[in-house]
Amino acid sequence: MDQSTRPTSDGADGATGGRPRGTPRRRLAAVAALAVVPWTVIRIHGELTLVFPWGFLNTNPVELIDTYTLLVVAGGGLPRNPELLPLSILFYAVALGSAAAALVDREDPRLTAGLLVLAGVAHLGVAHAFSHRLNYTPIPFGALLMPAVAWWYYWPSLRALLLAPVPE
């Protein structure tokens, strides 16, 4: 077997189909953990607002506003491009469902990885939209963690998807 066809130690030679790293439970735990990490931390005049997929947590006064109330009932307080917040949540929720499907061997890791990257990119737009407000400093914590989780656990699958030969 010559050097060009020898499988690599990480199984990324294409013959493995780009299997993701870790066990399905570990991948699901990593994706689920993104729900409890603030996706964006917004500093406003020395106070913090934490943006989670399930709501906003203000520190002064301590107040939790769930996402449904913020988007539907209140109808305000959202940055420019307000559709990016529910879009990033939707991408994340489908990625979480896809990662959960791995427990019964039904996950397409390329879908999970792609959705995590899309959720992160969409939420970067949310953080950027907050940056246009005076004295708002957004730090896109989770928006950077989502592509990091996709890279760590699903890079072989992403590489197989992105670098797959195009049929002629």
Short mmCIF file of C-alpha atoms in Angstrom, two decimals:
data_model
loop_
_atom_site.label_atom_id
_atom_site.label_comp_id
_atom_site.label_asym_id
_atom_site.label_seq_id
_atom_site.Cartn_x
_atom_site.Cartn_y
_atom_site.Cartn_z
CA MET A 1 0.00 0.00 0.00
CA ASP A 2 1.62 3.25 -1.07
CA GLN A 3 1.58 6.47 0.95
CA SER A 4 -1.23 8.12 -1.07
CA THR A 5 -3.83 5.39 -0.41
CA ARG A 6 -2.87 4.53 3.16
CA PRO A 7 -5.69 5.36 5.59
CA THR A 8 -4.93 8.08 8.09
CA SER A 9 -5.18 7.52 11.82
CA ASP A 10 -8.22 9.77 12.15
CA GLY A 11 -10.15 7.86 9.52
CA ALA A 12 -10.43 10.88 7.25
CA ASP A 13 -9.38 9.10 4.07
CA GLY A 14 -12.91 9.12 2.70
CA ALA A 15 -13.32 5.37 3.11
CA THR A 16 -14.94 5.85 6.50
CA GLY A 17 -17.57 8.18 5.10
CA GLY A 18 -16.42 10.93 7.44
CA ARG A 19 -17.67 9.45 10.70
CA PRO A 20 -17.87 12.02 13.50
CA ARG A 21 -15.66 11.85 16.59
CA GLY A 22 -16.88 10.67 19.97
CA THR A 23 -19.86 8.60 20.97
CA PRO A 24 -23.42 9.66 20.10
CA ARG A 25 -24.06 10.42 23.79
CA ARG A 26 -20.99 12.63 24.03
CA ARG A 27 -21.91 14.51 20.84
CA LEU A 28 -25.48 14.98 22.08
CA ALA A 29 -24.19 16.25 25.44
CA ALA A 30 -21.92 18.76 23.68
CA VAL A 31 -24.73 20.04 21.45
CA ALA A 32 -27.19 20.17 24.37
CA ALA A 33 -24.66 22.05 26.51
CA LEU A 34 -24.87 24.91 24.02
CA ALA A 35 -28.39 25.61 25.35
CA VAL A 36 -27.06 26.58 28.78
CA VAL A 37 -24.16 28.72 27.57
CA PRO A 38 -25.04 32.34 26.81
CA TRP A 39 -24.99 32.76 23.06
CA THR A 40 -24.27 36.46 23.40
CA VAL A 41 -23.26 38.50 26.43
CA ILE A 42 -24.29 42.13 26.02
CA ARG A 43 -22.62 44.74 28.21
CA ILE A 44 -24.78 47.84 28.61
CA HIS A 45 -23.40 50.60 30.86
CA GLY A 46 -21.59 48.06 33.04
CA GLU A 47 -24.58 45.73 33.34
CA LEU A 48 -24.99 42.43 31.54
CA THR A 49 -27.73 40.83 29.49
CA LEU A 50 -27.21 37.17 28.65
CA VAL A 51 -28.86 35.92 25.47
CA PHE A 52 -29.79 32.24 25.60
CA PRO A 53 -31.82 30.30 23.04
CA TRP A 54 -34.64 30.08 25.59
CA GLY A 55 -34.58 33.70 26.79
CA PHE A 56 -32.77 36.83 27.89
CA LEU A 57 -31.39 37.14 31.43
CA ASN A 58 -30.87 40.70 32.66
CA THR A 59 -28.64 41.26 35.68
CA ASN A 60 -29.98 44.57 37.00
CA PRO A 61 -32.68 44.01 38.01
CA VAL A 62 -32.43 40.24 37.76
CA GLU A 63 -35.11 39.34 35.26
CA LEU A 64 -35.66 36.47 32.84
CA ILE A 65 -37.66 37.13 29.69
CA ASP A 66 -38.42 33.98 27.72
CA THR A 67 -37.94 34.04 23.96
CA TYR A 68 -41.64 33.56 23.19
CA THR A 69 -42.61 36.60 25.26
CA LEU A 70 -39.83 38.67 23.72
CA LEU A 71 -40.64 37.74 20.13
CA VAL A 72 -44.42 37.38 20.13
CA VAL A 73 -46.00 39.07 23.14
CA ALA A 74 -43.71 42.06 23.70
CA GLY A 75 -42.83 42.52 20.05
CA GLY A 76 -39.96 44.83 20.83
CA GLY A 77 -36.45 45.16 22.09
CA LEU A 78 -35.02 43.14 19.26
CA PRO A 79 -32.06 44.33 17.22
CA ARG A 80 -32.07 45.07 13.52
CA ASN A 81 -32.69 41.91 11.50
CA PRO A 82 -34.94 40.39 14.19
CA GLU A 83 -35.48 37.24 12.12
CA LEU A 84 -31.91 36.13 12.80
CA LEU A 85 -32.63 35.26 16.45
CA PRO A 86 -35.47 32.79 15.77
CA LEU A 87 -33.57 31.48 12.74
CA SER A 88 -30.48 30.70 14.83
CA ILE A 89 -32.70 29.03 17.45
CA LEU A 90 -34.42 26.96 14.75
CA PHE A 91 -31.09 25.84 13.26
CA TYR A 92 -29.87 24.90 16.74
CA ALA A 93 -33.08 23.02 17.64
CA VAL A 94 -32.91 20.93 14.46
CA ALA A 95 -29.19 20.25 15.08
CA LEU A 96 -30.06 19.13 18.62
CA GLY A 97 -32.74 16.82 17.24
CA SER A 98 -30.31 15.44 14.69
CA ALA A 99 -27.70 14.80 17.39
CA ALA A 100 -30.38 13.05 19.47
CA ALA A 101 -31.21 10.87 16.47
CA ALA A 102 -27.67 9.50 16.70
CA LEU A 103 -28.73 7.62 19.83
CA VAL A 104 -30.87 5.39 17.60
CA ASP A 105 -28.32 5.44 14.75
CA ARG A 106 -30.37 7.80 12.56
CA GLU A 107 -28.15 10.90 12.53
CA ASP A 108 -26.72 12.42 9.41
CA PRO A 109 -23.61 14.05 10.92
CA ARG A 110 -23.24 16.37 7.93
CA LEU A 111 -26.68 17.82 8.67
CA THR A 112 -25.90 18.26 12.37
CA ALA A 113 -22.57 19.94 11.65
CA GLY A 114 -23.97 22.19 8.96
CA LEU A 115 -26.86 23.30 11.14
CA LEU A 116 -24.53 24.10 14.04
CA VAL A 117 -22.39 26.24 11.75
CA LEU A 118 -25.49 27.97 10.35
CA ALA A 119 -26.83 28.60 13.87
CA GLY A 120 -23.52 30.16 14.87
CA VAL A 121 -23.33 32.34 11.77
CA ALA A 122 -26.96 33.47 12.16
CA HIS A 123 -26.36 34.33 15.79
CA LEU A 124 -23.24 36.29 14.89
CA GLY A 125 -25.66 38.45 12.93
CA VAL A 126 -27.71 38.92 16.11
CA ALA A 127 -24.63 40.00 18.05
CA HIS A 128 -23.59 42.32 15.23
CA ALA A 129 -27.05 43.90 15.16
CA PHE A 130 -26.76 44.73 18.87
CA SER A 131 -23.41 46.41 18.25
CA HIS A 132 -25.15 49.25 16.38
CA ARG A 133 -26.81 50.45 19.58
CA LEU A 134 -25.04 53.14 21.55
CA ASN A 135 -23.11 51.78 24.59
CA TYR A 136 -23.92 48.13 23.75
CA THR A 137 -20.97 45.76 23.62
CA PRO A 138 -21.99 42.28 22.44
CA ILE A 139 -19.66 39.32 22.98
CA PRO A 140 -20.81 36.38 20.82
CA PHE A 141 -19.88 33.54 23.17
CA GLY A 142 -22.13 30.73 22.01
CA ALA A 143 -22.11 31.94 18.43
CA LEU A 144 -18.41 31.05 18.39
CA LEU A 145 -18.87 27.84 20.38
CA MET A 146 -21.38 26.35 17.92
CA PRO A 147 -18.93 26.17 14.98
CA ALA A 148 -16.26 25.02 17.46
CA VAL A 149 -18.45 22.06 18.52
CA ALA A 150 -19.15 21.32 14.86
CA TRP A 151 -15.43 21.37 14.13
CA TRP A 152 -14.41 19.28 17.14
CA TYR A 153 -16.96 16.49 16.79
CA TYR A 154 -18.03 16.66 13.16
CA TRP A 155 -14.97 17.83 11.19
CA PRO A 156 -14.47 14.47 9.42
CA SER A 157 -18.10 14.65 8.25
CA LEU A 158 -17.81 18.30 7.22
CA ARG A 159 -14.59 17.60 5.36
CA ALA A 160 -16.21 14.67 3.55
CA LEU A 161 -19.10 16.96 2.60
CA LEU A 162 -17.03 19.99 1.57
CA LEU A 163 -14.24 18.14 -0.20
CA ALA A 164 -16.31 15.39 -1.79
CA PRO A 165 -15.58 14.81 -5.45
CA VAL A 166 -18.17 16.29 -7.78
CA PRO A 167 -19.70 13.68 -10.09
CA GLU A 168 -19.39 14.54 -13.76
#
